[in-house]
PDB file of C-alpha atoms in Angstrom:
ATOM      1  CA  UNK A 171     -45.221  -4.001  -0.100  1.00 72.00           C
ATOM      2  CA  UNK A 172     -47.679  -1.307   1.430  1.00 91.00           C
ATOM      3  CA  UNK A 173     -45.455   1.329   1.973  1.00 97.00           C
ATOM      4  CA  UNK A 174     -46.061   4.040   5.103  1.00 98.00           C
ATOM      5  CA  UNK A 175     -45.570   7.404   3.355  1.00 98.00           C
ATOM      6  CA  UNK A 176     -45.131  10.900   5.131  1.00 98.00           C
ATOM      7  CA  UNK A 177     -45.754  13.895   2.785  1.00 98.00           C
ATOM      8  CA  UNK A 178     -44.963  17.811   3.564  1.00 98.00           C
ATOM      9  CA  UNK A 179     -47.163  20.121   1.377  1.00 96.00           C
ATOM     10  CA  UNK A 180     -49.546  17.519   0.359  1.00 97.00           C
ATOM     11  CA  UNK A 181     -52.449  19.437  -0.076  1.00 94.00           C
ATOM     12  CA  UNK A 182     -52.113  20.861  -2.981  1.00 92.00           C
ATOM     13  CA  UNK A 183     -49.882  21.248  -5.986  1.00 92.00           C
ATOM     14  CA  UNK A 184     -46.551  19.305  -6.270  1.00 93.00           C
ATOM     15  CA  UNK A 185     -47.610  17.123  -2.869  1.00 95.00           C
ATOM     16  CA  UNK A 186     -50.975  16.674  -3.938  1.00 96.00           C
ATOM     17  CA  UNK A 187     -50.012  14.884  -7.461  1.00 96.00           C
ATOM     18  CA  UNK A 188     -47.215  12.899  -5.635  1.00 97.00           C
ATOM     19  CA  UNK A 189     -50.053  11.404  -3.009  1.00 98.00           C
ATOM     20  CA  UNK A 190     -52.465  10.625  -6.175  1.00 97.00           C
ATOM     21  CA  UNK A 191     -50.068   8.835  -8.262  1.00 97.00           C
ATOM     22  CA  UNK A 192     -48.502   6.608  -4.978  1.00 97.00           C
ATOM     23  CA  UNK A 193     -52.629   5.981  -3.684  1.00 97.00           C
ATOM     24  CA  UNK A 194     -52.563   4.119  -6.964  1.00 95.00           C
ATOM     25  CA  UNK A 195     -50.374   1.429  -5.520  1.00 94.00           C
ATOM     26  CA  UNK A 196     -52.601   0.971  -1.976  1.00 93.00           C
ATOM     27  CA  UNK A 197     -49.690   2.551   0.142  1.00 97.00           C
ATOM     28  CA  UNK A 198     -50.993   4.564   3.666  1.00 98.00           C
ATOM     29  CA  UNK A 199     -49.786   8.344   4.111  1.00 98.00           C
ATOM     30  CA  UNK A 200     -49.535  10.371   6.655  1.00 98.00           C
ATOM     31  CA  UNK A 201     -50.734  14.063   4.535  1.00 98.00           C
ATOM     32  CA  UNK A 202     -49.114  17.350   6.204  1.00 98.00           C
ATOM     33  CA  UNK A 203     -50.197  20.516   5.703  1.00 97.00           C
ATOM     34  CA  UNK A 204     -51.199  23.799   6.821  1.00 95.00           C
ATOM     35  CA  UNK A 205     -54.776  23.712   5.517  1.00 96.00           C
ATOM     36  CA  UNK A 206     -57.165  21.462   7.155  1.00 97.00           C
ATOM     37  CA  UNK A 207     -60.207  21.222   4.785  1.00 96.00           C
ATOM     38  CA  UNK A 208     -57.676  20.634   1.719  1.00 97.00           C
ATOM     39  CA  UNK A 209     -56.080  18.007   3.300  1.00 98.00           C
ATOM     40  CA  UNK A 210     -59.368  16.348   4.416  1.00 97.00           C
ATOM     41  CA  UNK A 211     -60.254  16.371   1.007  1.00 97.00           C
ATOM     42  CA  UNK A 212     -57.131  14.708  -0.136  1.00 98.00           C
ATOM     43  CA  UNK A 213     -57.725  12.303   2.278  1.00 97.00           C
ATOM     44  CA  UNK A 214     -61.095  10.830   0.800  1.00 97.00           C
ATOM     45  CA  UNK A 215     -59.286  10.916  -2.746  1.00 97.00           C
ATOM     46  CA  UNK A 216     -56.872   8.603  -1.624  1.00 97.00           C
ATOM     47  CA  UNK A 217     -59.145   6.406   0.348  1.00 97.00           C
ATOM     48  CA  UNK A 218     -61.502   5.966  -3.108  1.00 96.00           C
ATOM     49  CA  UNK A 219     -57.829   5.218  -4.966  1.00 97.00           C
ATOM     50  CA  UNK A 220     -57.655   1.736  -2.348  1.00 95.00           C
ATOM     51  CA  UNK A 221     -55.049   3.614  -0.082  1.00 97.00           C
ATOM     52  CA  UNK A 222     -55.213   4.680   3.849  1.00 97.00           C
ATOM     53  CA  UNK A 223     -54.782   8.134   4.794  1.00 98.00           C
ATOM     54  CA  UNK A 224     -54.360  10.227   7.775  1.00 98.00           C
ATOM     55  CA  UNK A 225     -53.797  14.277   7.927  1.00 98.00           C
ATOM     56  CA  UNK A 226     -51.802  16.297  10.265  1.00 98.00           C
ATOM     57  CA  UNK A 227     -51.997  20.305  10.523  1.00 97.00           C
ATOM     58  CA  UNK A 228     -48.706  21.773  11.066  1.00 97.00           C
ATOM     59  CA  UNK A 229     -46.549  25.396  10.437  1.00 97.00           C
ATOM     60  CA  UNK A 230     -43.590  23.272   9.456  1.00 98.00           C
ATOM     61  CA  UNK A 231     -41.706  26.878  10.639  1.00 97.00           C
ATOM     62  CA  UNK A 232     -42.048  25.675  14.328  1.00 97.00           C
ATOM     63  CA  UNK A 233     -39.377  23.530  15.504  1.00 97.00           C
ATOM     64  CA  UNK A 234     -41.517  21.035  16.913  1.00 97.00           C
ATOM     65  CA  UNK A 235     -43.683  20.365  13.837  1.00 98.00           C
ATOM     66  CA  UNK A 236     -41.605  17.121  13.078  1.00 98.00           C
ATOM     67  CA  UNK A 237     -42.252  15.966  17.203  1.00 98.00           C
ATOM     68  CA  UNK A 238     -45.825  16.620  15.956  1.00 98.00           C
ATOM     69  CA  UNK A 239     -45.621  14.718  12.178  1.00 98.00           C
ATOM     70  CA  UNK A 240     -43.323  11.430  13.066  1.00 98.00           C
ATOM     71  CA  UNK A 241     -45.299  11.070  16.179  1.00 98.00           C
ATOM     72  CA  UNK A 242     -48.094  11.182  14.872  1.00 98.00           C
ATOM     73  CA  UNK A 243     -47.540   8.442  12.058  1.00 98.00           C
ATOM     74  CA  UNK A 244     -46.494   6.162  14.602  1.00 98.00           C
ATOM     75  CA  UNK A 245     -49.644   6.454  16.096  1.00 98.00           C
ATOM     76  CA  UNK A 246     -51.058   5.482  13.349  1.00 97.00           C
ATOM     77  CA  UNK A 247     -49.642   3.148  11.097  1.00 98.00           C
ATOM     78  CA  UNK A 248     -46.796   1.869  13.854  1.00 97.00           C
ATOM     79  CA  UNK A 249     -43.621   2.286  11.134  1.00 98.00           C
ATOM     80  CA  UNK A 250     -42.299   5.184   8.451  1.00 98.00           C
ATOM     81  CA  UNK A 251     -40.849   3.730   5.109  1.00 98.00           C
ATOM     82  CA  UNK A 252     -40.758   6.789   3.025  1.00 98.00           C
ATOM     83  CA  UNK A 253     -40.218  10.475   4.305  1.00 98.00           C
ATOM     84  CA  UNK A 254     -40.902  13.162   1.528  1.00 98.00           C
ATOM     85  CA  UNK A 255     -40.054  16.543   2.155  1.00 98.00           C
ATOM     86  CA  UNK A 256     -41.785  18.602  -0.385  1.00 97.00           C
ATOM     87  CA  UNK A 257     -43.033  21.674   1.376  1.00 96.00           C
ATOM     88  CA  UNK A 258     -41.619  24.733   0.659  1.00 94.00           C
ATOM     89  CA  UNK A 259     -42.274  28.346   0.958  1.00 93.00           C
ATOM     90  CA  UNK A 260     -41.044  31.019  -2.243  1.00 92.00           C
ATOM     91  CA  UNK A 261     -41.480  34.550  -2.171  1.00 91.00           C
ATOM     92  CA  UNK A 262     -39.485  37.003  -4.349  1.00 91.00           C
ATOM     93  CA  UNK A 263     -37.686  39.621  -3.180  1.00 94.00           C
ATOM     94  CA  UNK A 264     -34.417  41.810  -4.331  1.00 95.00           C
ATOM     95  CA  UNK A 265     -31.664  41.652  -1.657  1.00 96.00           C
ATOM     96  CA  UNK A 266     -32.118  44.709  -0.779  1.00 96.00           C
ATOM     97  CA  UNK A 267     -35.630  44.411   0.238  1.00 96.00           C
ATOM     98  CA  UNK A 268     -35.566  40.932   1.521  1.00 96.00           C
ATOM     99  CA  UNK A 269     -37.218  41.562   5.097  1.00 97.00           C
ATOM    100  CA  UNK A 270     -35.375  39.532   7.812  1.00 97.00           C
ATOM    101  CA  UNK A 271     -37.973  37.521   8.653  1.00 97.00           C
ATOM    102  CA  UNK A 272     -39.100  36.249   4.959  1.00 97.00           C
ATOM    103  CA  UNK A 273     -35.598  35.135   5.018  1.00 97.00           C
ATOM    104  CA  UNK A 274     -35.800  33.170   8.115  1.00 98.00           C
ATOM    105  CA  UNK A 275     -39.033  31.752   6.944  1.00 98.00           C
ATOM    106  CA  UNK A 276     -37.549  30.498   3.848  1.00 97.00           C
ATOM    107  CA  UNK A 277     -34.437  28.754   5.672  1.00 98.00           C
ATOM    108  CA  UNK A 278     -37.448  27.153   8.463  1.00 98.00           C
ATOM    109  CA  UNK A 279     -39.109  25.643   5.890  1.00 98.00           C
ATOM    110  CA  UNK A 280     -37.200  24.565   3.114  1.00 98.00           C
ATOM    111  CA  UNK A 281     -34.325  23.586   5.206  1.00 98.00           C
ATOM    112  CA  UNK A 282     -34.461  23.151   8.801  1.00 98.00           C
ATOM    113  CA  UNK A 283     -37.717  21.481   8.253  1.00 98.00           C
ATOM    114  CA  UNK A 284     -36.398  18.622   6.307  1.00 98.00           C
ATOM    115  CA  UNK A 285     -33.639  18.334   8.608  1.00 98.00           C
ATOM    116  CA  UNK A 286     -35.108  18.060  12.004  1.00 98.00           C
ATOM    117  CA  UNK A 287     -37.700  15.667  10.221  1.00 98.00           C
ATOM    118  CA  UNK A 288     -35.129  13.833   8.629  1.00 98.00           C
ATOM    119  CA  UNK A 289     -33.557  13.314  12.350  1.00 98.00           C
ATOM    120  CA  UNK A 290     -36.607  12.240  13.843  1.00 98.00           C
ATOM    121  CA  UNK A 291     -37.584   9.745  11.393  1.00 98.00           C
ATOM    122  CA  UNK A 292     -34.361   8.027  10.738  1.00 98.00           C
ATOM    123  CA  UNK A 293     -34.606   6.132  14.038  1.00 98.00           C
ATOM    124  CA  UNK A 294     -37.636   4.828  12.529  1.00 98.00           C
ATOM    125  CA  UNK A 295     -36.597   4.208   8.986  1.00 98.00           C
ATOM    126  CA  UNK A 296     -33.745   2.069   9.903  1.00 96.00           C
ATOM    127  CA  UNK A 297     -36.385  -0.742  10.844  1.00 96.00           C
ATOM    128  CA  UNK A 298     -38.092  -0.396   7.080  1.00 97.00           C
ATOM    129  CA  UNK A 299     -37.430  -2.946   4.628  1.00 95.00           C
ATOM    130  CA  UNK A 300     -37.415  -0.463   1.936  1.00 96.00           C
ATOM    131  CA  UNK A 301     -36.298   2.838   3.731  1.00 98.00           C
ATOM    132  CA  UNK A 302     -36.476   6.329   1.457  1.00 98.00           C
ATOM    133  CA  UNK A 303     -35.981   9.512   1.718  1.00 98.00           C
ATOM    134  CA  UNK A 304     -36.855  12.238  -0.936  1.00 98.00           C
ATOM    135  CA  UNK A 305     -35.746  15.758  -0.509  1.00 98.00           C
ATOM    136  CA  UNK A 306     -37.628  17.946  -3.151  1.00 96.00           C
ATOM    137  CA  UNK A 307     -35.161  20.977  -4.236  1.00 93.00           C
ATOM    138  CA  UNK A 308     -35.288  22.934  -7.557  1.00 90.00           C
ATOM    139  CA  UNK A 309     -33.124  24.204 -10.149  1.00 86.00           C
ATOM    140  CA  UNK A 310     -32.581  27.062  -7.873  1.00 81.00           C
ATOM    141  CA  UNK A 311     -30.260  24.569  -5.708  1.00 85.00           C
ATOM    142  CA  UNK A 312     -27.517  24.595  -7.889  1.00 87.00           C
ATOM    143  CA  UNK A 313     -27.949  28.358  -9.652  1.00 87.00           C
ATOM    144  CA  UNK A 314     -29.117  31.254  -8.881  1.00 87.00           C
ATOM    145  CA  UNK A 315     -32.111  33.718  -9.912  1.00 87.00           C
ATOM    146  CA  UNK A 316     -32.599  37.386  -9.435  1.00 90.00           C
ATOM    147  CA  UNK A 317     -35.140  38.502  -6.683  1.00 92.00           C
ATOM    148  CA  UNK A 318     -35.086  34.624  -5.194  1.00 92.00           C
ATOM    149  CA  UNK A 319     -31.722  35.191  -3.099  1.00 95.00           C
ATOM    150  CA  UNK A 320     -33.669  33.675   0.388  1.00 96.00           C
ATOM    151  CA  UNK A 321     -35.053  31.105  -1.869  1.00 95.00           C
ATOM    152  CA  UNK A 322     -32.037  30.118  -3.648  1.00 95.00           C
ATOM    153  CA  UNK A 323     -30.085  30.086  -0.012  1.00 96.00           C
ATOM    154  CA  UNK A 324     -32.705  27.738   0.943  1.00 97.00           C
ATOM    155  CA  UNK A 325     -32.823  25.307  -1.432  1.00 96.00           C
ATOM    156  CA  UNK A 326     -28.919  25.557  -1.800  1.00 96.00           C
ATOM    157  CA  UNK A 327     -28.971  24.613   2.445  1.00 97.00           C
ATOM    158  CA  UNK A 328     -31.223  21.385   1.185  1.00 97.00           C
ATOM    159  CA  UNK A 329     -29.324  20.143  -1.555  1.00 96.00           C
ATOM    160  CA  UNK A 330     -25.732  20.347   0.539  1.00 97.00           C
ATOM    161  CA  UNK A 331     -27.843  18.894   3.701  1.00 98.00           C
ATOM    162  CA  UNK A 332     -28.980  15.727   1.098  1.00 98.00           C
ATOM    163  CA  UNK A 333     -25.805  14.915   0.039  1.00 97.00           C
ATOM    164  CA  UNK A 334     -24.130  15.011   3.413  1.00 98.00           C
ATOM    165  CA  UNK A 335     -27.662  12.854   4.797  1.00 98.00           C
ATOM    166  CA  UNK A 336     -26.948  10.368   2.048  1.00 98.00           C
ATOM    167  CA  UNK A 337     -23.619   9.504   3.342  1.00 98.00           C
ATOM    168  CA  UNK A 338     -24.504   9.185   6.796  1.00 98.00           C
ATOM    169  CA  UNK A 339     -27.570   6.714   6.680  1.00 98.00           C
ATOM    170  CA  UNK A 340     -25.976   4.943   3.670  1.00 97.00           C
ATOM    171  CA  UNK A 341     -24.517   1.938   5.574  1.00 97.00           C
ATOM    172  CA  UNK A 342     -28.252   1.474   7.397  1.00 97.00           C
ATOM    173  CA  UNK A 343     -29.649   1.431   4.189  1.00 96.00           C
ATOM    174  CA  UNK A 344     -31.636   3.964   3.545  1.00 98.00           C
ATOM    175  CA  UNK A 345     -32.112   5.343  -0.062  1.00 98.00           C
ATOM    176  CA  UNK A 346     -31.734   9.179  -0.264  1.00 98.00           C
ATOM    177  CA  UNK A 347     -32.835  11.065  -3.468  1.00 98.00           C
ATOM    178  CA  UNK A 348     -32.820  14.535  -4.223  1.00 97.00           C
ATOM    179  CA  UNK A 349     -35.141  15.622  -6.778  1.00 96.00           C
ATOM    180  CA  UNK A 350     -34.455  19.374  -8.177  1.00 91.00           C
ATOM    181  CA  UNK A 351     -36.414  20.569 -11.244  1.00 88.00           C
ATOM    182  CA  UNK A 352     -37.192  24.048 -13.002  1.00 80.00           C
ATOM    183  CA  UNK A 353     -40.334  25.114 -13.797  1.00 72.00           C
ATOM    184  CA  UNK A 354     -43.273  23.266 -12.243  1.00 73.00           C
ATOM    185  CA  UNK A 355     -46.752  24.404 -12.895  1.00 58.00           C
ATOM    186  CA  UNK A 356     -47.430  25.504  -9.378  1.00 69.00           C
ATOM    187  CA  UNK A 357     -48.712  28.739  -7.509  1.00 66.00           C
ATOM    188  CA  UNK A 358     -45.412  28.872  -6.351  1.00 67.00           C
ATOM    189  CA  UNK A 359     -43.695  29.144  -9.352  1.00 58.00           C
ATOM    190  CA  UNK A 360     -46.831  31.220 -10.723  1.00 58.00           C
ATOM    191  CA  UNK A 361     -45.364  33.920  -7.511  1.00 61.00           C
ATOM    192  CA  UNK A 362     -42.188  33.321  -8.153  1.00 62.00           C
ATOM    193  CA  UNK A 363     -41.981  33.300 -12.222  1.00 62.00           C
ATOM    194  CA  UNK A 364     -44.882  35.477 -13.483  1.00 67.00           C
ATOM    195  CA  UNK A 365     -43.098  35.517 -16.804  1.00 63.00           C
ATOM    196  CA  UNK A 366     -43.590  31.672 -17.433  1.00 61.00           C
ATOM    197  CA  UNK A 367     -46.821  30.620 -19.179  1.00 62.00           C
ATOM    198  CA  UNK A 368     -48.354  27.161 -18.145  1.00 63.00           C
ATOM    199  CA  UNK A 369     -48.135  25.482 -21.721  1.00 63.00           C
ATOM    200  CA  UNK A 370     -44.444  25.574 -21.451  1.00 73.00           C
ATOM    201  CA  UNK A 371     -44.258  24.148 -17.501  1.00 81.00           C
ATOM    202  CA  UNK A 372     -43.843  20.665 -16.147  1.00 76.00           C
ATOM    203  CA  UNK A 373     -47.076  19.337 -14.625  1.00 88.00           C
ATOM    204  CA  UNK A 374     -46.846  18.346 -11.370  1.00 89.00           C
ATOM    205  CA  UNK A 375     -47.441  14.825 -12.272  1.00 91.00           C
ATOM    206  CA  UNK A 376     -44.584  14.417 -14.461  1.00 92.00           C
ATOM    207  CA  UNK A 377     -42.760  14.847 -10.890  1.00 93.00           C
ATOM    208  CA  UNK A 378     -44.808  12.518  -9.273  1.00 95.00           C
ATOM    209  CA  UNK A 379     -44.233   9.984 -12.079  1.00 95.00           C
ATOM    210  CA  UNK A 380     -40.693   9.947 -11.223  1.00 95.00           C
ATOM    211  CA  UNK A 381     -41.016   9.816  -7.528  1.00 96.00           C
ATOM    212  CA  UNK A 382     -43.016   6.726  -8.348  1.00 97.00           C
ATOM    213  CA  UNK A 383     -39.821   5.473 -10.407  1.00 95.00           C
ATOM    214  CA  UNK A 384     -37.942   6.041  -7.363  1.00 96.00           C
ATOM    215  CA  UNK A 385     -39.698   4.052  -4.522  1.00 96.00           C
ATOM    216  CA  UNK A 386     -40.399   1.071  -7.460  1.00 94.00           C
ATOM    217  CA  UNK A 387     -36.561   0.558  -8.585  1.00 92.00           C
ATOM    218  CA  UNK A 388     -35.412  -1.464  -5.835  1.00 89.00           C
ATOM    219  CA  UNK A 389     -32.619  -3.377  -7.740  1.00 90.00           C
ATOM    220  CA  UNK A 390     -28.779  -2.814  -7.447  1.00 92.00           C
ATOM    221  CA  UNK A 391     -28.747   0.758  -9.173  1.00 91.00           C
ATOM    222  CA  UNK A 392     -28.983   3.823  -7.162  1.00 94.00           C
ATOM    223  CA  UNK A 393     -30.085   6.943  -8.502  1.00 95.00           C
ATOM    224  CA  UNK A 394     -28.498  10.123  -6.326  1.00 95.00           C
ATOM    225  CA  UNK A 395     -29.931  13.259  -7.485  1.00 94.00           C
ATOM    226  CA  UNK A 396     -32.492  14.074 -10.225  1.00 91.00           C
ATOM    227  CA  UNK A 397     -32.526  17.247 -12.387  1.00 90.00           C
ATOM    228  CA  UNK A 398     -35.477  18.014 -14.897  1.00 88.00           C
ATOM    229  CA  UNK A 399     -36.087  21.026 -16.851  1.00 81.00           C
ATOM    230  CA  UNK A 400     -39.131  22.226 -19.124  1.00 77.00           C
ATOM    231  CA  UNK A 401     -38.441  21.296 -22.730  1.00 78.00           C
ATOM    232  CA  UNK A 402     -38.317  24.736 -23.341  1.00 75.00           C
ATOM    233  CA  UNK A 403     -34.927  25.526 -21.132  1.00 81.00           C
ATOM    234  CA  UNK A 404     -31.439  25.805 -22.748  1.00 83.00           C
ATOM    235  CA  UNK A 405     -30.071  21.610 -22.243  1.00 85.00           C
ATOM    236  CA  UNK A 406     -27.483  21.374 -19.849  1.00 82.00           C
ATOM    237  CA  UNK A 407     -27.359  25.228 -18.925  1.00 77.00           C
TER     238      UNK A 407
END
């Protein structure tokens, strides 16, 4: 089935390898982002891949970007099977010299984001025959670094707001997965991790390849949470 696919932070990195490797399959998307000629771009990409794409420009820190996003894939493709919240925003400070408002950036738009788009798609989701929902975290969800305390807060907010999501829509049948890996060649983690060359990071499509895993294994197992780590990391630290 042609699935109807939202994506946060498609244009570029982690979001833009997940939309290449699902145009594959001829699904339609619904790209968000903050830049308008990236996502543009994207958007022919997919269409030469045998998919259908749309684009909507949004600061996922507003409260009404998810008004903006669900409405505007109903507009469009008249149903939402798969919501993936993959934006997010990382930018290292100590504690001490975390400014107030990079801190309530952070918590806008790695976890209040998901959530409010989360409540404004579920309505919509419940009528899917193959309802998903994949909440992108990171390693950083379930330990903590030095200079990433907003970050780490953040991501910890998502992965505790996943598991508690999972519950509630599990009787209406919607799949929840929460996908939290380390070190993922990305600008963010290039801001974030200066220390980490890029021979020794995931590539974003290894991510994408198991978000494609996710939305194809429709049988009777159910796969909660995901961690990966580069080969290089300590196993099981």
């Amino acid at each position: 089935m042609r699935k109807v696919i939202i994506i946060t932070g498609a244009g570029k990195g982690l979001g833009k390898a997940i939309t290449l490797r699902l145009a594959k399959s001829e699904n339609k998307f619904l790209l968000v982002g903050r830049n308008e000629e990236e996502l543009s771009q994207l958007c022919e990409e997919v269409k030469e891949l045998g998919s259908e794409a749309n684009y909507v420009t949004v600061d996922l820190a507003r409260v009404d970007s998810a008004n903006t996003i669900v409405n505007r894939c109903i507009d469009y493709y008249s149903r939402i099977d798969v919501l993936i919240n993959n934006a997010g925003v990382a930018n290292p400070f100590s504690i001490e010299n975390t400014p107030v408002e990079q801190w309530d950036l952070m918590m806008s738009v790695n976890a209040r984001a998901p959530f409010l788009l989360c409540k404004k798609a579920i309505p919509y989701l419940r009528n899917s025959e193959e309802p998903t929902i994949i909440n992108i975290s990171s390693v950083v969800g379930r330990k903590g670094y030095i200079n990433q305390a907003a970050y780490t807060a953040s991501k910890h907010a998502l992965s505790g707001f996943t598991k508690a999501l999972a519950k509630e829509v599990h009787s209406m049948g919607i799949r929840v997965h929460l996908i939290s890996p380390g070190g993922v060649a990305t600008e963010t983690l290039a801001k974030t991790r200066p220390d980490l060359t890029n021979s020794g990071l995931m590539q974003p499509d290894e991510i994408a390849q198991v978000i494609e895993f996710l939305l194809n294994m429709r049988g009777n197992a159910m796969i909660d949470e995901i961690n990966l780590r580069r080969i290089g990391s300590v196993p099981f630290d």
